[in-house]
Coordinates of N, CA, C and O in Angstrom, one line a residue:
M175 N -19.8 2.4 33.4 CA -18.7 3.0 34.1 C -18.4 4.3 33.5 O -18.5 4.6 32.3
R176 N -18.0 5.3 34.4 CA -17.7 6.6 34.0 C -16.5 6.6 33.1 O -15.6 5.8 33.2
S177 N -16.5 7.5 32.1 CA -15.4 7.5 31.1 C -14.0 7.7 31.7 O -13.0 7.1 31.2
N178 N -13.9 8.5 32.7 CA -12.6 8.7 33.3 C -12.1 7.4 34.0 O -10.9 7.1 34.0
N179 N -13.0 6.6 34.5 CA -12.7 5.4 35.2 C -12.3 4.3 34.1 O -11.5 3.4 34.3
I180 N -13.0 4.4 33.0 CA -12.6 3.5 31.9 C -11.1 3.8 31.5 O -10.3 2.9 31.3
D181 N -10.8 5.1 31.4 CA -9.4 5.4 31.1 C -8.4 4.9 32.1 O -7.3 4.5 31.8
I182 N -8.9 5.0 33.4 CA -8.0 4.5 34.5 C -7.8 3.0 34.4 O -6.6 2.5 34.5
V183 N -8.8 2.3 34.1 CA -8.7 0.8 33.9 C -7.7 0.5 32.8 O -6.8 -0.3 32.9
E184 N -7.9 1.3 31.7 CA -7.0 1.1 30.5 C -5.6 1.4 30.9 O -4.6 0.7 30.5
R185 N -5.4 2.4 31.7 CA -4.0 2.8 32.2 C -3.4 1.7 33.0 O -2.3 1.3 32.9
M186 N -4.3 1.1 33.9 CA -3.8 0.0 34.7 C -3.5 -1.3 33.9 O -2.6 -2.0 34.1
K187 N -4.3 -1.5 32.8 CA -4.1 -2.7 32.0 C -2.7 -2.5 31.2 O -1.9 -3.4 31.1
M188 N -2.5 -1.3 30.7 CA -1.2 -1.0 30.1 C 0.0 -1.2 31.0 O 1.0 -1.7 30.7
G189 N -0.2 -0.7 32.3 CA 0.8 -0.8 33.3 C 1.1 -2.3 33.6 O 2.2 -2.7 33.8
N190 N 0.0 -3.1 33.6 CA 0.2 -4.5 33.9 C 1.0 -5.2 32.8 O 1.9 -6.0 33.0
T191 N 0.6 -4.8 31.5 CA 1.4 -5.4 30.4 C 2.8 -5.0 30.4 O 3.7 -5.9 30.2
L192 N 3.1 -3.8 30.8 CA 4.5 -3.3 31.0 C 5.2 -4.2 32.1 O 6.3 -4.7 31.9
Y193 N 4.5 -4.4 33.2 CA 5.1 -5.2 34.3 C 5.4 -6.6 33.8 O 6.4 -7.1 34.1
V194 N 4.4 -7.2 33.2 CA 4.6 -8.6 32.7 C 5.8 -8.8 31.9 O 6.5 -9.8 31.9
N195 N 6.2 -7.8 31.1 CA 7.3 -7.9 30.2 C 8.6 -7.2 30.7 O 9.5 -7.0 30.0
S196 N 8.6 -6.8 32.0 CA 9.7 -6.1 32.6 C 10.5 -7.0 33.6 O 10.0 -8.0 34.1
I197 N 11.7 -6.6 33.9 CA 12.5 -7.3 34.9 C 12.7 -6.3 36.1 O 13.4 -6.7 37.1
K198 N 12.2 -5.1 36.0 CA 12.3 -4.2 37.1 C 11.1 -3.3 37.1 O 10.4 -3.2 36.1
S199 N 10.9 -2.6 38.3 CA 9.7 -1.8 38.4 C 9.8 -0.5 37.5 O 10.9 0.1 37.4
E200 N 8.7 -0.2 36.9 CA 8.7 0.9 35.9 C 8.1 2.2 36.5 O 8.1 3.2 35.9
G201 N 7.5 2.2 37.7 CA 6.9 3.4 38.3 C 7.9 4.4 38.7 O 9.1 4.1 39.0
D202 N 7.4 5.7 38.7 CA 8.3 6.8 39.0 C 8.5 6.9 40.5 O 7.5 7.2 41.3
I203 N 9.7 6.6 41.0 CA 10.0 6.7 42.4 C 11.2 7.7 42.6 O 11.9 7.7 43.6
S204 N 11.3 8.6 41.7 CA 12.4 9.6 41.6 C 12.3 10.6 42.8 O 11.3 10.8 43.4
P205 N 13.5 11.2 43.1 CA 13.5 12.3 44.1 C 12.5 13.4 43.7 O 11.9 14.0 44.6
E206 N 12.4 13.7 42.4 CA 11.5 14.7 42.0 C 10.0 14.4 42.3 O 9.3 15.3 42.8
I207 N 9.6 13.2 42.1 CA 8.2 12.9 42.4 C 8.0 12.8 43.9 O 6.9 13.2 44.4
R208 N 9.0 12.4 44.7 CA 8.8 12.4 46.1 C 8.6 13.8 46.6 O 7.8 14.1 47.4
K209 N 9.4 14.8 46.0 CA 9.3 16.2 46.4 C 7.9 16.7 46.0 O 7.2 17.4 46.7
E210 N 7.6 16.4 44.7 CA 6.3 16.9 44.2 C 5.1 16.5 45.0 O 4.2 17.3 45.4
T211 N 5.1 15.2 45.4 CA 4.0 14.7 46.3 C 4.0 15.2 47.7 O 3.0 15.4 48.3
M212 N 5.2 15.5 48.2 CA 5.4 16.1 49.5 C 4.8 17.5 49.5 O 4.1 17.9 50.4
V213 N 5.1 18.3 48.5 CA 4.7 19.7 48.4 C 3.2 19.8 48.0 O 2.5 20.5 48.6
N214 N 2.8 19.0 47.0 CA 1.4 19.2 46.5 C 0.5 18.1 46.9 O -0.7 18.1 46.4
G215 N 0.9 17.2 47.7 CA 0.0 16.1 48.2 C -0.1 15.0 47.1 O 0.4 15.0 46.0
Q216 N -0.9 14.0 47.5 CA -1.1 12.8 46.7 C -2.4 12.9 45.9 O -3.3 13.5 46.4
H217 N -2.4 12.4 44.7 CA -3.6 12.4 43.9 C -3.7 11.0 43.2 O -3.6 11.0 42.0
P218 N -3.9 10.0 44.0 CA -4.0 8.6 43.4 C -5.1 8.5 42.4 O -6.2 8.9 42.7
Y219 N -4.9 7.9 41.3 CA -5.9 7.7 40.3 C -6.8 6.5 40.6 O -7.9 6.4 40.1
A220 N -6.4 5.6 41.5 CA -7.2 4.5 41.9 C -6.9 4.0 43.3 O -5.8 4.3 43.8
I221 N -7.9 3.4 43.9 CA -7.8 2.8 45.2 C -7.7 1.3 45.0 O -8.5 0.8 44.3
V222 N -6.7 0.6 45.5 CA -6.5 -0.8 45.3 C -6.6 -1.5 46.7 O -5.8 -1.2 47.6
I223 N -7.6 -2.4 46.8 CA -7.6 -3.2 48.0 C -7.1 -4.6 47.6 O -7.7 -5.2 46.7
T224 N -6.1 -5.0 48.3 CA -5.5 -6.3 47.9 C -5.0 -7.0 49.2 O -5.0 -6.5 50.3
C225 N -4.5 -8.2 49.0 CA -4.0 -9.1 50.0 C -2.7 -8.6 50.5 O -1.9 -8.0 49.8
S226 N -2.3 -9.0 51.7 CA -1.0 -8.7 52.3 C 0.1 -9.6 51.8 O 1.2 -9.3 52.1
D227 N -0.3 -10.6 51.0 CA 0.7 -11.5 50.4 C 1.9 -10.7 49.8 O 1.7 -9.8 49.0
S228 N 3.1 -11.1 50.2 CA 4.3 -10.4 49.8 C 4.6 -10.5 48.3 O 5.4 -9.8 47.8
R229 N 3.9 -11.4 47.6 CA 4.1 -11.6 46.2 C 3.2 -10.7 45.4 O 3.3 -10.7 44.1
V230 N 2.3 -10.0 46.0 CA 1.3 -9.1 45.4 C 1.7 -7.7 45.7 O 1.4 -7.2 46.8
I231 N 2.3 -7.0 44.7 CA 2.7 -5.6 44.9 C 2.1 -4.7 43.9 O 2.5 -4.6 42.8
P232 N 0.9 -4.1 44.3 CA 0.1 -3.3 43.3 C 0.9 -2.3 42.5 O 0.7 -2.1 41.3
E233 N 1.8 -1.6 43.2 CA 2.6 -0.5 42.5 C 3.4 -1.1 41.4 O 3.5 -0.5 40.3
S234 N 4.0 -2.3 41.6 CA 4.7 -3.0 40.5 C 3.8 -3.6 39.5 O 4.1 -3.4 38.3
I235 N 2.8 -4.3 40.0 CA 1.9 -5.0 39.0 C 1.3 -4.0 38.0 O 1.0 -4.4 36.9
F236 N 1.0 -2.7 38.4 CA 0.4 -1.8 37.5 C 1.4 -0.7 37.0 O 1.1 0.3 36.5
S237 N 2.7 -1.0 37.3 CA 3.8 0.0 36.9 C 3.5 1.4 37.3 O 3.7 2.3 36.6
A238 N 3.1 1.5 38.6 CA 2.7 2.8 39.1 C 3.9 3.3 40.0 O 4.6 2.5 40.6
G239 N 3.9 4.6 40.2 CA 5.0 5.2 41.0 C 4.4 5.8 42.3 O 3.2 5.6 42.6
I240 N 5.2 6.6 42.9 CA 4.7 7.3 44.1 C 3.5 8.2 43.8 O 3.5 9.0 42.9
G241 N 2.5 8.1 44.7 CA 1.4 9.0 44.6 C 0.3 8.5 43.6 O -0.7 9.2 43.4
E242 N 0.5 7.4 42.9 CA -0.4 7.0 41.8 C -1.5 6.1 42.3 O -2.6 6.1 41.7
L243 N -1.2 5.2 43.3 CA -2.2 4.3 43.8 C -2.4 4.5 45.3 O -1.4 4.7 46.0
F244 N -3.6 4.4 45.8 CA -3.9 4.4 47.2 C -4.1 2.9 47.6 O -5.2 2.4 47.2
V245 N -3.2 2.3 48.2 CA -3.2 0.8 48.4 C -3.6 0.5 49.8 O -3.0 1.0 50.8
I246 N -4.6 -0.4 49.9 CA -5.0 -0.9 51.2 C -4.8 -2.4 51.2 O -5.3 -3.1 50.4
R247 N -4.0 -2.9 52.1 CA -3.6 -4.3 52.1 C -4.0 -5.0 53.4 O -3.8 -4.5 54.5
V248 N -4.7 -6.1 53.3 CA -5.1 -7.0 54.4 C -5.2 -8.4 53.9 O -5.6 -8.6 52.8
A249 N -4.8 -9.3 54.7 CA -4.9 -10.7 54.3 C -6.2 -11.1 53.7 O -7.3 -10.8 54.3
G250 N -6.3 -11.7 52.6 CA -7.5 -12.1 51.9 C -8.3 -11.0 51.4 O -9.5 -11.2 51.0
N251 N -7.8 -9.8 51.2 CA -8.4 -8.6 50.8 C -9.9 -8.5 51.3 O -10.8 -8.2 50.6
V252 N -10.0 -8.8 52.6 CA -11.3 -8.7 53.3 C -11.6 -7.3 53.7 O -10.7 -6.4 53.7
I253 N -12.9 -7.0 53.9 CA -13.3 -5.6 54.2 C -13.9 -5.5 55.6 O -14.7 -6.4 56.0
D254 N -13.4 -4.5 56.4 CA -14.1 -4.2 57.6 C -14.1 -2.7 57.7 O -13.9 -2.0 56.7
R255 N -14.5 -2.1 58.8 CA -14.6 -0.7 59.0 C -13.3 0.1 58.7 O -13.4 1.2 58.2
H256 N -12.2 -0.5 59.0 CA -10.9 0.2 58.8 C -10.7 0.3 57.3 O -10.3 1.4 56.8
Q257 N -10.9 -0.7 56.5 CA -10.8 -0.6 55.1 C -11.8 0.4 54.5 O -11.5 1.2 53.6
L258 N -13.0 0.3 55.0 CA -14.1 1.2 54.5 C -13.7 2.6 54.8 O -13.9 3.5 53.9
G259 N -13.2 2.9 56.0 CA -12.8 4.3 56.3 C -11.7 4.8 55.4 O -11.7 5.9 55.0
S260 N -10.7 3.9 55.1 CA -9.6 4.2 54.2 C -10.1 4.5 52.8 O -9.7 5.5 52.1
I261 N -11.1 3.7 52.3 CA -11.7 3.9 51.0 C -12.4 5.3 51.0 O -12.3 6.1 50.0
E262 N -13.2 5.5 52.0 CA -14.0 6.7 52.1 C -13.1 7.9 52.1 O -13.3 8.9 51.4
Y263 N -12.0 7.8 52.8 CA -11.0 8.9 52.9 C -10.4 9.2 51.5 O -10.4 10.3 51.0
A264 N -10.0 8.2 50.8 CA -9.3 8.3 49.5 C -10.3 8.9 48.5 O -10.0 9.7 47.6
A265 N -11.6 8.4 48.6 CA -12.6 8.9 47.6 C -13.0 10.4 47.9 O -13.0 11.2 47.0
S266 N -13.2 10.7 49.2 CA -13.7 12.0 49.5 C -12.6 13.1 49.6 O -12.8 14.2 49.2
H267 N -11.4 12.7 50.1 CA -10.4 13.7 50.3 C -9.3 13.8 49.2 O -8.6 14.8 49.0
L268 N -9.1 12.6 48.5 CA -8.1 12.6 47.4 C -8.7 12.5 46.0 O -8.0 12.4 45.1
N269 N -10.1 12.4 46.0 CA -10.8 12.4 44.7 C -10.6 11.2 43.9 O -10.6 11.3 42.6
S270 N -10.2 10.1 44.5 CA -10.1 8.8 43.7 C -11.5 8.3 43.4 O -12.3 8.2 44.3
T271 N -11.8 8.0 42.2 CA -13.1 7.6 41.8 C -13.3 6.1 41.4 O -14.3 5.7 41.1
L272 N -12.2 5.4 41.5 CA -12.2 4.0 41.2 C -11.6 3.1 42.3 O -10.5 3.4 42.8
V273 N -12.3 2.1 42.7 CA -11.8 1.1 43.6 C -11.6 -0.2 42.9 O -12.5 -0.7 42.2
V274 N -10.4 -0.8 43.0 CA -10.1 -2.1 42.4 C -9.9 -3.1 43.6 O -9.0 -2.9 44.4
V275 N -10.7 -4.1 43.6 CA -10.5 -5.2 44.6 C -9.7 -6.2 43.9 O -10.2 -6.8 42.9
L276 N -8.5 -6.4 44.3 CA -7.5 -7.3 43.6 C -7.2 -8.5 44.4 O -6.5 -8.5 45.4
G277 N -7.9 -9.6 44.0 CA -7.6 -10.9 44.6 C -6.4 -11.5 43.8 O -5.8 -10.9 42.9
H278 N -5.9 -12.7 44.3 CA -4.8 -13.3 43.6 C -4.9 -14.8 43.7 O -5.5 -15.4 44.6
T279 N -4.2 -15.5 42.7 CA -4.2 -16.9 42.7 C -3.3 -17.4 43.9 O -2.4 -16.7 44.4
H280 N -3.5 -18.6 44.3 CA -2.7 -19.2 45.4 C -2.8 -18.4 46.7 O -1.8 -18.3 47.4
C281 N -3.9 -17.9 47.0 CA -4.1 -17.1 48.2 C -4.2 -18.0 49.4 O -5.1 -18.8 49.5
G282 N -3.3 -17.8 50.3 CA -3.3 -18.6 51.6 C -4.5 -18.4 52.4 O -5.0 -19.4 53.0
A283 N -5.0 -17.2 52.5 CA -6.2 -16.9 53.3 C -7.4 -17.6 52.7 O -8.3 -18.2 53.4
V284 N -7.6 -17.6 51.4 CA -8.7 -18.2 50.7 C -8.6 -19.7 50.9 O -9.5 -20.4 51.2
G285 N -7.3 -20.3 50.7 CA -7.1 -21.7 51.0 C -7.4 -22.1 52.4 O -8.0 -23.2 52.6
A286 N -7.1 -21.3 53.4 CA -7.4 -21.6 54.8 C -8.9 -21.6 55.0 O -9.4 -22.4 55.7
A287 N -9.6 -20.7 54.3 CA -11.1 -20.7 54.4 C -11.7 -21.9 53.8 O -12.6 -22.5 54.4
I288 N -11.2 -22.3 52.7 CA -11.7 -23.5 52.0 C -11.5 -24.7 52.9 O -12.4 -25.6 53.1
E289 N -10.3 -24.9 53.5 CA -9.9 -26.0 54.3 C -10.4 -26.0 55.7 O -10.4 -27.0 56.4
G290 N -10.7 -24.8 56.2 CA -11.2 -24.6 57.6 C -10.0 -24.8 58.6 O -10.3 -25.3 59.7
H291 N -8.8 -24.4 58.2 CA -7.6 -24.6 59.1 C -7.2 -23.4 59.7 O -6.0 -23.1 59.8
A292 N -8.1 -22.6 60.2 CA -7.6 -21.3 60.8 C -8.0 -21.3 62.3 O -9.0 -21.9 62.7
S293 N -7.2 -20.6 63.1 CA -7.5 -20.5 64.5 C -7.0 -19.1 64.9 O -6.4 -18.4 64.1
G294 N -7.3 -18.7 66.1 CA -6.8 -17.4 66.7 C -7.5 -16.3 65.9 O -8.6 -16.4 65.4
F295 N -6.7 -15.2 65.8 CA -7.2 -14.0 65.1 C -7.4 -14.3 63.6 O -8.2 -13.6 62.9
V296 N -6.7 -15.2 63.0 CA -6.8 -15.5 61.6 C -8.3 -15.9 61.2 O -8.7 -15.7 60.1
Q297 N -9.0 -16.5 62.2 CA -10.4 -16.9 62.0 C -11.3 -15.7 61.6 O -12.2 -15.9 60.9
Y298 N -10.9 -14.5 62.1 CA -11.7 -13.4 61.7 C -11.7 -13.2 60.2 O -12.7 -12.9 59.5
I299 N -10.5 -13.4 59.6 CA -10.3 -13.3 58.2 C -11.0 -14.4 57.4 O -11.8 -14.2 56.5
T300 N -10.7 -15.7 57.8 CA -11.3 -16.8 57.1 C -12.8 -16.9 57.3 O -13.4 -17.3 56.3
N301 N -13.3 -16.5 58.4 CA -14.8 -16.5 58.5 C -15.4 -15.6 57.5 O -16.5 -15.9 56.9
Q302 N -14.8 -14.4 57.3 CA -15.4 -13.4 56.4 C -15.3 -14.0 55.0 O -16.2 -13.8 54.1
I303 N -14.1 -14.6 54.6 CA -14.0 -15.2 53.3 C -15.0 -16.3 53.1 O -15.6 -16.4 52.1
K304 N -15.2 -17.1 54.1 CA -16.2 -18.2 54.1 C -17.6 -17.7 53.8 O -18.3 -18.3 53.0
D305 N -17.9 -16.5 54.4 CA -19.2 -15.9 54.1 C -19.3 -15.6 52.6 O -20.4 -15.7 52.0
G306 N -18.2 -15.3 51.9 CA -18.3 -14.9 50.5 C -18.2 -16.1 49.6 O -18.8 -16.1 48.5
I307 N -17.5 -17.2 50.0 CA -17.3 -18.3 49.1 C -18.2 -19.5 49.4 O -18.3 -20.4 48.6
G308 N -18.9 -19.5 50.5 CA -19.8 -20.6 50.9 C -19.0 -21.9 50.9 O -17.9 -22.0 51.5
D309 N -19.5 -22.9 50.2 CA -18.9 -24.2 50.2 C -18.0 -24.5 49.0 O -17.6 -25.6 48.7
E310 N -17.7 -23.4 48.3 CA -16.8 -23.5 47.1 C -15.5 -24.1 47.4 O -14.8 -23.7 48.4
K311 N -15.1 -25.1 46.7 CA -13.8 -25.8 46.9 C -12.7 -25.5 45.9 O -11.5 -25.7 46.1
D312 N -13.1 -25.0 44.7 CA -12.2 -24.7 43.6 C -11.5 -23.4 44.0 O -12.2 -22.3 44.2
P313 N -10.2 -23.4 44.2 CA -9.5 -22.2 44.7 C -9.7 -20.9 43.8 O -9.8 -19.8 44.3
Y314 N -9.7 -21.1 42.5 CA -9.8 -19.9 41.6 C -11.3 -19.4 41.7 O -11.4 -18.2 41.9
K315 N -12.2 -20.2 41.7 CA -13.6 -19.8 41.8 C -13.8 -19.1 43.2 O -14.5 -18.1 43.3
A316 N -13.2 -19.7 44.2 CA -13.3 -19.1 45.6 C -12.7 -17.8 45.6 O -13.2 -16.8 46.2
C317 N -11.6 -17.6 45.0 CA -10.9 -16.3 44.9 C -11.8 -15.3 44.2 O -12.0 -14.1 44.7
C318 N -12.4 -15.6 43.1 CA -13.4 -14.7 42.5 C -14.6 -14.4 43.3 O -15.0 -13.2 43.4
L319 N -15.1 -15.4 44.0 CA -16.2 -15.2 44.9 C -15.9 -14.3 46.1 O -16.6 -13.4 46.5
N320 N -14.6 -14.4 46.5 CA -14.2 -13.6 47.6 C -14.0 -12.1 47.2 O -14.4 -11.2 47.9
V321 N -13.5 -11.9 46.0 CA -13.4 -10.6 45.4 C -14.8 -10.0 45.3 O -15.1 -8.8 45.7
R322 N -15.8 -10.7 44.8 CA -17.1 -10.2 44.6 C -17.7 -9.9 46.0 O -18.4 -8.8 46.1
H323 N -17.5 -10.7 47.0 CA -18.0 -10.5 48.3 C -17.5 -9.1 48.9 O -18.2 -8.3 49.4
S324 N -16.2 -8.9 48.7 CA -15.6 -7.6 49.2 C -16.2 -6.5 48.4 O -16.5 -5.4 49.0
M325 N -16.4 -6.6 47.1 CA -17.0 -5.6 46.3 C -18.4 -5.3 46.8 O -18.8 -4.1 46.9
E326 N -19.2 -6.3 47.1 CA -20.6 -6.1 47.6 C -20.6 -5.4 48.9 O -21.4 -4.5 49.2
M327 N -19.6 -5.8 49.8 CA -19.5 -5.1 51.1 C -19.2 -3.6 51.0 O -19.8 -2.8 51.6
I328 N -18.3 -3.3 50.1 CA -17.9 -1.9 49.8 C -19.1 -1.2 49.2 O -19.5 -0.1 49.7
G329 N -19.7 -1.8 48.2 CA -20.9 -1.1 47.6 C -22.0 -0.9 48.5 O -22.6 0.2 48.5
D330 N -22.3 -1.9 49.4 CA -23.4 -1.7 50.3 C -23.1 -0.6 51.3 O -23.9 0.2 51.7
A331 N -21.9 -0.6 51.8 CA -21.5 0.4 52.8 C -21.4 1.8 52.3 O -21.7 2.8 53.0
L332 N -21.0 2.0 51.0 CA -20.7 3.3 50.5 C -21.8 3.8 49.5 O -21.6 4.9 49.0
K333 N -22.9 3.1 49.3 CA -23.9 3.4 48.3 C -24.5 4.8 48.6 O -25.0 5.4 47.6
D334 N -24.6 5.2 49.8 CA -25.3 6.4 50.1 C -24.3 7.6 50.3 O -24.8 8.7 50.7
T335 N -23.1 7.4 50.0 CA -22.1 8.5 50.1 C -22.3 9.5 48.9 O -22.9 9.1 47.9
I336 N -22.0 10.7 49.1 CA -22.2 11.7 48.1 C -21.7 11.3 46.7 O -22.3 11.4 45.7
E337 N -20.4 10.9 46.7 CA -19.8 10.5 45.4 C -19.1 9.1 45.6 O -17.9 9.1 45.8
A338 N -19.9 8.1 45.6 CA -19.4 6.7 45.9 C -18.5 6.4 44.7 O -18.8 6.6 43.5
P339 N -17.3 5.8 45.0 CA -16.4 5.4 43.9 C -17.0 4.2 43.2 O -17.7 3.4 43.7
E340 N -16.6 4.0 41.9 CA -17.0 2.8 41.2 C -16.1 1.7 41.6 O -14.9 1.8 42.0
L341 N -16.6 0.5 41.5 CA -15.9 -0.8 41.9 C -15.7 -1.7 40.7 O -16.5 -1.9 39.8
V342 N -14.4 -2.2 40.6 CA -14.1 -3.3 39.7 C -13.3 -4.3 40.4 O -12.6 -4.0 41.4
G343 N -13.4 -5.6 39.9 CA -12.7 -6.7 40.5 C -11.7 -7.2 39.6 O -11.8 -7.0 38.3
A344 N -10.6 -7.7 40.1 CA -9.5 -8.3 39.3 C -8.8 -9.4 40.1 O -8.9 -9.4 41.3
I345 N -8.2 -10.3 39.3 CA -7.5 -11.4 39.9 C -6.1 -11.3 39.3 O -5.9 -11.3 38.1
Y346 N -5.1 -11.3 40.2 CA -3.7 -11.3 39.8 C -3.1 -12.7 39.8 O -3.3 -13.5 40.8
D347 N -2.6 -13.2 38.7 CA -2.0 -14.5 38.7 C -0.5 -14.4 39.1 O 0.3 -13.8 38.4
I348 N -0.2 -15.0 40.3 CA 1.2 -14.8 40.8 C 2.2 -15.5 40.0 O 3.4 -15.1 40.1
E349 N 1.9 -16.4 39.2 CA 2.9 -17.1 38.3 C 3.2 -16.3 37.1 O 4.3 -16.1 36.7
T350 N 2.1 -15.8 36.4 CA 2.4 -15.1 35.1 C 2.5 -13.6 35.2 O 3.0 -12.9 34.4
G351 N 2.0 -13.1 36.3 CA 2.0 -11.6 36.5 C 0.8 -10.9 35.9 O 0.6 -9.7 36.0
V352 N 0.0 -11.7 35.2 CA -1.2 -11.1 34.4 C -2.3 -10.8 35.4 O -2.7 -11.6 36.2
V353 N -3.0 -9.7 35.2 CA -4.2 -9.3 35.9 C -5.4 -9.6 35.0 O -5.4 -9.1 33.9
E354 N -6.3 -10.4 35.5 CA -7.5 -10.6 34.7 C -8.6 -9.8 35.3 O -8.9 -9.9 36.5
W355 N -9.2 -8.9 34.5 CA -10.2 -8.0 35.0 C -11.5 -8.8 34.9 O -11.9 -9.4 33.9
M356 N -12.2 -8.7 36.0 CA -13.4 -9.6 36.2 C -14.6 -9.0 35.5 O -15.2 -8.0 35.9
D357 N -15.0 -9.8 34.5 CA -16.3 -9.6 33.9 C -17.0 -10.9 33.9 O -17.8 -11.3 33.0
I358 N -16.7 -11.7 34.9 CA -17.2 -13.1 35.0 C -18.6 -13.1 35.5 O -19.0 -12.3 36.3
D359 N -19.4 -14.0 34.9 CA -20.8 -14.2 35.4 C -20.7 -14.9 36.7 O -20.5 -16.1 36.7
F360 N -20.9 -14.2 37.8 CA -20.7 -14.8 39.1 C -21.8 -15.9 39.4 O -21.5 -16.8 40.2
D361 N -22.9 -15.8 38.8 CA -23.9 -16.8 39.0 C -23.5 -18.2 38.6 O -23.9 -19.2 39.1
T362 N -22.6 -18.3 37.6 CA -22.1 -19.6 37.1 C -21.0 -20.1 38.0 O -20.6 -21.2 37.9
L363 N -20.4 -19.2 38.9 CA -19.4 -19.7 39.8 C -19.9 -20.4 41.1 O -19.2 -21.2 41.7
S364 N -21.1 -20.0 41.5 CA -21.5 -20.5 42.8 C -22.3 -21.8 42.7 O -22.5 -22.3 41.6

C-alpha cells in the first residue's frame, strides 16, 4: 500500500477510536469549513462505499467533517456502473487515492441474500450479493465475502485506469461502533 494511503487508513482508525468513545460527532461541520469547501472545492482523503443502512454513517464512524470523505451509499454496498462512475470521478477529479468498501454487521441486504427473501427491484441487490457470498450462511462471513466481491468488481473495472485507487475492506460493527479492517484470509471464509 502506498505510504500516503497507509497514513489515511491510520487517520481513519484514529477517527473510529474517537467515534467509539464519543457521544457526539467530532467532524468539522462549521460555517468556516462549509465556506472553505464552497470556495476551494472538496478534497476528500478517501472514497467510502457503504450500505444505505441508516445506522451506518461514515462521516461519524470516522470522525470526519465536511469535504473529508466521498461517500457512496447503496443497499448492501453493491457495485454497478453508477458506483464505478462515482469512484472514477472521485479518483480522477478529486485525487482521492483510497477506496474503502465498508460492510457492516446485521446487514439486511446480506441477510435477504442468505435467506433468498427478496422480490421486485431488491432482487437486483440480493442477486449481486449472492454472486459474492455463494452458499455461505454465516452472516459475518457472508458480509466479509460481500465486501471482497465488491472490492474485486472495483479492482477489475478500474485496473486499467491511469491512476487506479487502492482498495481496502472493512466491517463496521453496528453494536460496538468498531471498524475491523480486513486482513482476513478470504480462502478460509468460503
